[in-house]
PDB file of C-alpha atoms in Angstrom:
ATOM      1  CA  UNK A   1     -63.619  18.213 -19.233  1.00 83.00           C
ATOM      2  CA  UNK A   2     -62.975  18.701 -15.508  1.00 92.00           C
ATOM      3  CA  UNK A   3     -62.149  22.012 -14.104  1.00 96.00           C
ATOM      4  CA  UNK A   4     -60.606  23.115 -10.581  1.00 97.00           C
ATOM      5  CA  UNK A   5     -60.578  26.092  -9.092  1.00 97.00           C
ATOM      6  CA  UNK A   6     -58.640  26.332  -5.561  1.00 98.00           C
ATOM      7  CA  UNK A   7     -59.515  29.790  -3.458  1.00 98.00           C
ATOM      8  CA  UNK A   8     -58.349  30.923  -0.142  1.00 98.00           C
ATOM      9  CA  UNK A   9     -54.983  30.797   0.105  1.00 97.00           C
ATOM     10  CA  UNK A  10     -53.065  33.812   1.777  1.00 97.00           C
ATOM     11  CA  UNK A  11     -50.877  35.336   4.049  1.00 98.00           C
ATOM     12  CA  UNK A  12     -50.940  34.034   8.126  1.00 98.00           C
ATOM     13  CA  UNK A  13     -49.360  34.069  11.409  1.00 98.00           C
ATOM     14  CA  UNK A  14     -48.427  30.843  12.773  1.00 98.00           C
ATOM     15  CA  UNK A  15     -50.705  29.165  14.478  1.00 98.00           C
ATOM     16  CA  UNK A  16     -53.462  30.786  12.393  1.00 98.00           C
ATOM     17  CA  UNK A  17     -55.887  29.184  10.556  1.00 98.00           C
ATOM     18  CA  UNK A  18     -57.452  29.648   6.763  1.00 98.00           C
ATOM     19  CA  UNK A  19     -59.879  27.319   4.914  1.00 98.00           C
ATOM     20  CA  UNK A  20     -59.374  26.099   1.343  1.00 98.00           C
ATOM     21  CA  UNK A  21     -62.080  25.703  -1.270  1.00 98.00           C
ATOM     22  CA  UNK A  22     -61.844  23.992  -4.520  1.00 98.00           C
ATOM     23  CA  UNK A  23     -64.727  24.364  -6.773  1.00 97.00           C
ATOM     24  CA  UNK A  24     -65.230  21.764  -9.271  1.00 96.00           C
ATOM     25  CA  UNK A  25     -66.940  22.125 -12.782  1.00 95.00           C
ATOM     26  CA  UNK A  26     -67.637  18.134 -13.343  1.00 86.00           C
ATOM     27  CA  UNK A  27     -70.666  16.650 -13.974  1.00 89.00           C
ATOM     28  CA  UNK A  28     -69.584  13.294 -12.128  1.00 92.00           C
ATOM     29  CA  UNK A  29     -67.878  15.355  -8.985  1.00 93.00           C
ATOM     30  CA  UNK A  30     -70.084  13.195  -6.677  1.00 93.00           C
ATOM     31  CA  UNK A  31     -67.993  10.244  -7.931  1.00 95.00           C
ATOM     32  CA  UNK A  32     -64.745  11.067  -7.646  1.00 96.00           C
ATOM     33  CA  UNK A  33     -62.135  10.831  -4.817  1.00 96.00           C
ATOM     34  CA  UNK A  34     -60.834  13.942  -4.083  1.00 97.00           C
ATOM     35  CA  UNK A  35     -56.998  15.401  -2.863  1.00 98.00           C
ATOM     36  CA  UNK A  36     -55.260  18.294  -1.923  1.00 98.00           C
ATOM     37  CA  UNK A  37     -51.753  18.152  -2.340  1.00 98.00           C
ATOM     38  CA  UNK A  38     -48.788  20.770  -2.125  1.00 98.00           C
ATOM     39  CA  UNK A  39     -45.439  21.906  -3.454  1.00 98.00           C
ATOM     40  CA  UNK A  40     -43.373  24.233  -2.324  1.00 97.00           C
ATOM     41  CA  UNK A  41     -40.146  26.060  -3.884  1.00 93.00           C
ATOM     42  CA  UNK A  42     -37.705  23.505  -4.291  1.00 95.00           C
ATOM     43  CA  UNK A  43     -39.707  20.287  -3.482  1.00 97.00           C
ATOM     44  CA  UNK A  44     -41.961  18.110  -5.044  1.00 97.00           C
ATOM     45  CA  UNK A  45     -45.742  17.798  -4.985  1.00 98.00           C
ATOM     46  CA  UNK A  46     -46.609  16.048  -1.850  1.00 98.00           C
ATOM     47  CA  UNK A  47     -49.897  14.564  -0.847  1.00 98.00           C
ATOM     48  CA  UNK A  48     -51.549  16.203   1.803  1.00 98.00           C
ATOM     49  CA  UNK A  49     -54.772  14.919   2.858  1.00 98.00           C
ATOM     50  CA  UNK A  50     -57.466  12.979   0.675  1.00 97.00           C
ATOM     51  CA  UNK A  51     -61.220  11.904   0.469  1.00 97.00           C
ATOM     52  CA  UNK A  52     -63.489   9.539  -1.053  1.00 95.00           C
ATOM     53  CA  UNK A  53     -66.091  10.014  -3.067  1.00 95.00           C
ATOM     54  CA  UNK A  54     -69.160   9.992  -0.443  1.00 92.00           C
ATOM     55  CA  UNK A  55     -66.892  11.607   2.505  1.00 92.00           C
ATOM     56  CA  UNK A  56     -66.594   8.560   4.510  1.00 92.00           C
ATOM     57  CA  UNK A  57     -62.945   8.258   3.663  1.00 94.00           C
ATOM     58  CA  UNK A  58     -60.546  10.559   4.515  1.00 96.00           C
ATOM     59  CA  UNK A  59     -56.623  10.234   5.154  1.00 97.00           C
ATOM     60  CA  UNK A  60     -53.995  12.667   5.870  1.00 98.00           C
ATOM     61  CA  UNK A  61     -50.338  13.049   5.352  1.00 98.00           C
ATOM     62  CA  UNK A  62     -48.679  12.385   8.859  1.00 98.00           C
ATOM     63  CA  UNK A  63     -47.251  16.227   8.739  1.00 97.00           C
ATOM     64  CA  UNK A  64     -50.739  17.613   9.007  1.00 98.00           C
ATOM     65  CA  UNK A  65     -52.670  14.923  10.826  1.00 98.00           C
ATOM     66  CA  UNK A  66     -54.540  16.528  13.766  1.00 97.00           C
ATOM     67  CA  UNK A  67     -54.143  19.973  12.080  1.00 98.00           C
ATOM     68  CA  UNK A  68     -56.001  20.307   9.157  1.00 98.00           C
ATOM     69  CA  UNK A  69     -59.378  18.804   7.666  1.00 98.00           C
ATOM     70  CA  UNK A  70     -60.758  17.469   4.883  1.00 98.00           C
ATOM     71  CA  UNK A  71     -64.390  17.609   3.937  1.00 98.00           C
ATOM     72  CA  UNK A  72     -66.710  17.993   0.773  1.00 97.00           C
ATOM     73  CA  UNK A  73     -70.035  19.000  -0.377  1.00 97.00           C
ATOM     74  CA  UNK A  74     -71.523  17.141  -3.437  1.00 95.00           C
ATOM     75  CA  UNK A  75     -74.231  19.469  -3.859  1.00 96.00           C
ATOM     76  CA  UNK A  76     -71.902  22.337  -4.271  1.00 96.00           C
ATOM     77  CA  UNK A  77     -69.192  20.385  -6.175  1.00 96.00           C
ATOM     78  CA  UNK A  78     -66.460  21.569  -3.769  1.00 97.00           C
ATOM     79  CA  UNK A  79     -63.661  20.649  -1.550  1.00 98.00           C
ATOM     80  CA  UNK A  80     -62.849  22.149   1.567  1.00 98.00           C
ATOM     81  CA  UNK A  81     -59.452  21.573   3.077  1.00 98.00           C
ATOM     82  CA  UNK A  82     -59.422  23.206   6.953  1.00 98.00           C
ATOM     83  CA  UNK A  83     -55.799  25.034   8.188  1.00 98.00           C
ATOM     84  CA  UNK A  84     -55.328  24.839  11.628  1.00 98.00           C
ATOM     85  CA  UNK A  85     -52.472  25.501  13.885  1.00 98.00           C
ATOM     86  CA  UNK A  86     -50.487  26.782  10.919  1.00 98.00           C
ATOM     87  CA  UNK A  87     -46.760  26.299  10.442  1.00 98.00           C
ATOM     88  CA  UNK A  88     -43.713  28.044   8.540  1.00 97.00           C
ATOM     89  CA  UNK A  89     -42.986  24.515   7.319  1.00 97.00           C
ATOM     90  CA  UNK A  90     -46.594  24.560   5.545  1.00 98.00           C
ATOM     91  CA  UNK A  91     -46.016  27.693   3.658  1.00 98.00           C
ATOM     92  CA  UNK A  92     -46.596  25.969  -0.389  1.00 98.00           C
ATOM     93  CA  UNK A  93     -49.062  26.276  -3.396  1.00 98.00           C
ATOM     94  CA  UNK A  94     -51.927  23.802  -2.654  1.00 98.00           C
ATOM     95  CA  UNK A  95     -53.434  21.662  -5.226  1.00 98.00           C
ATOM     96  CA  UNK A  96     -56.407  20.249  -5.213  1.00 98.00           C
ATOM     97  CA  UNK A  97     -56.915  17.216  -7.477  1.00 98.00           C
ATOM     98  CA  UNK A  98     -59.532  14.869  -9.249  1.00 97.00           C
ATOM     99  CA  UNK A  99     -59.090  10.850  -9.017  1.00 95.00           C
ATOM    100  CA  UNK A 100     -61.552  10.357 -12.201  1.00 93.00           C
ATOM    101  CA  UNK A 101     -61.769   6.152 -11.164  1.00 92.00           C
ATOM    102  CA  UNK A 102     -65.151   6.955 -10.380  1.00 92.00           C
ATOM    103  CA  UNK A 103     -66.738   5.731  -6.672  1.00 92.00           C
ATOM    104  CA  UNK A 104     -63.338   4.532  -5.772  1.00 83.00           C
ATOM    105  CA  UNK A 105     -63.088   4.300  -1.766  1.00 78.00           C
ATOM    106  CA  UNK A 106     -59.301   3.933  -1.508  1.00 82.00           C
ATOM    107  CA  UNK A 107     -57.955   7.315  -1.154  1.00 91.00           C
ATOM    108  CA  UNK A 108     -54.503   7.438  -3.394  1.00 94.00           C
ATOM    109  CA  UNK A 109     -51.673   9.344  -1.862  1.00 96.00           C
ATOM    110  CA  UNK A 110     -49.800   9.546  -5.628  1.00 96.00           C
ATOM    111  CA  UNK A 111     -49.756  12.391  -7.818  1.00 96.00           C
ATOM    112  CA  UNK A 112     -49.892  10.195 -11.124  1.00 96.00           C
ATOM    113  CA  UNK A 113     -53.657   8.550  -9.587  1.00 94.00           C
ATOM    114  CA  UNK A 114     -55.418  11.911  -9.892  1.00 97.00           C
ATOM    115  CA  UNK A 115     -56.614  12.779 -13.692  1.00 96.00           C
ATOM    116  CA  UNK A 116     -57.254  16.558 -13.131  1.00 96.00           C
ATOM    117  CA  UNK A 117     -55.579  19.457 -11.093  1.00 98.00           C
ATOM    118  CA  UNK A 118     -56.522  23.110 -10.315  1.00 98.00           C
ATOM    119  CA  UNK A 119     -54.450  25.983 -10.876  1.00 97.00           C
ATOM    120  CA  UNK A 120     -52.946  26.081  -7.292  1.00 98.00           C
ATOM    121  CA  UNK A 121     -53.639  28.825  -4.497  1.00 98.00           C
ATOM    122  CA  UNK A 122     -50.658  30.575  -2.213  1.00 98.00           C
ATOM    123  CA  UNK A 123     -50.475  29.758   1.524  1.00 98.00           C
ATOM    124  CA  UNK A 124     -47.808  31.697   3.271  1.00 98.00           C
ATOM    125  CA  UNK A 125     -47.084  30.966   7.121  1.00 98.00           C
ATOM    126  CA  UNK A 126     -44.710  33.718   8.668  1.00 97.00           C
ATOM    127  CA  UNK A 127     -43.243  32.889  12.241  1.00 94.00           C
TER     128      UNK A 127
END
């Protein structure tokens, strides 16, 4: 059983910045590709940015591109997703989420790819 456990979501100015964690409780973490997606009210889940299982992949969604990072730590069994040059329009409940295809290098952009999801954390961008 895989568990995920997103942190550092809040309330920020545009243009500010915040840093996401996801802590994973898998034995095989160093295997798996990683996301973070979001939703917010009204929408549906969209993928946000993504990376493989060693870190050498990453890809974002166009909207964020330039703006926020991707990274992980293997040793730590977390995720890191970097905010930067926040927008209203990125106000959502991020997701991070487990691809269990273990050592795969393609990064899926599709909700229905990843096996496991954490609970979601707030990020609200006022202008």
């Amino acid at each position: 059983q895989v568990q995920l456990v997103e942190s550092g979501g809040g309330l920020v100015q545009a243009g500010g910045s915040l840093r996401l964690s996801c802590a994973a409780s898998a034995r095989k973490f160093s295997r798996y590709a990683m996301g973070w997606f979001r939703q917010a009210p009204g929408k549906e889940r969209e993928f946000v940015a993504g990376i493989g299982w060693s870190g050498g992949t990453t890809y974002y969604a166009d909207s964020v591109k330039g703006r926020f990072t991707i990274s992980r730590d293997n040793a730590k069994d977390t995720v890191y997703l970097r905010l930067n040059s926040l927008k209203p329009e990125d106000t959502a409940v991020y997701y991070c989420a487990a691809d269990a295809s273990e050592y795969r290098i393609v990064v899926s952009t599709t909700t229905t790819e990843y096996d496991y999801w954490g609970q979601g954390t707030q990020v609200t961008v006022s202008s």
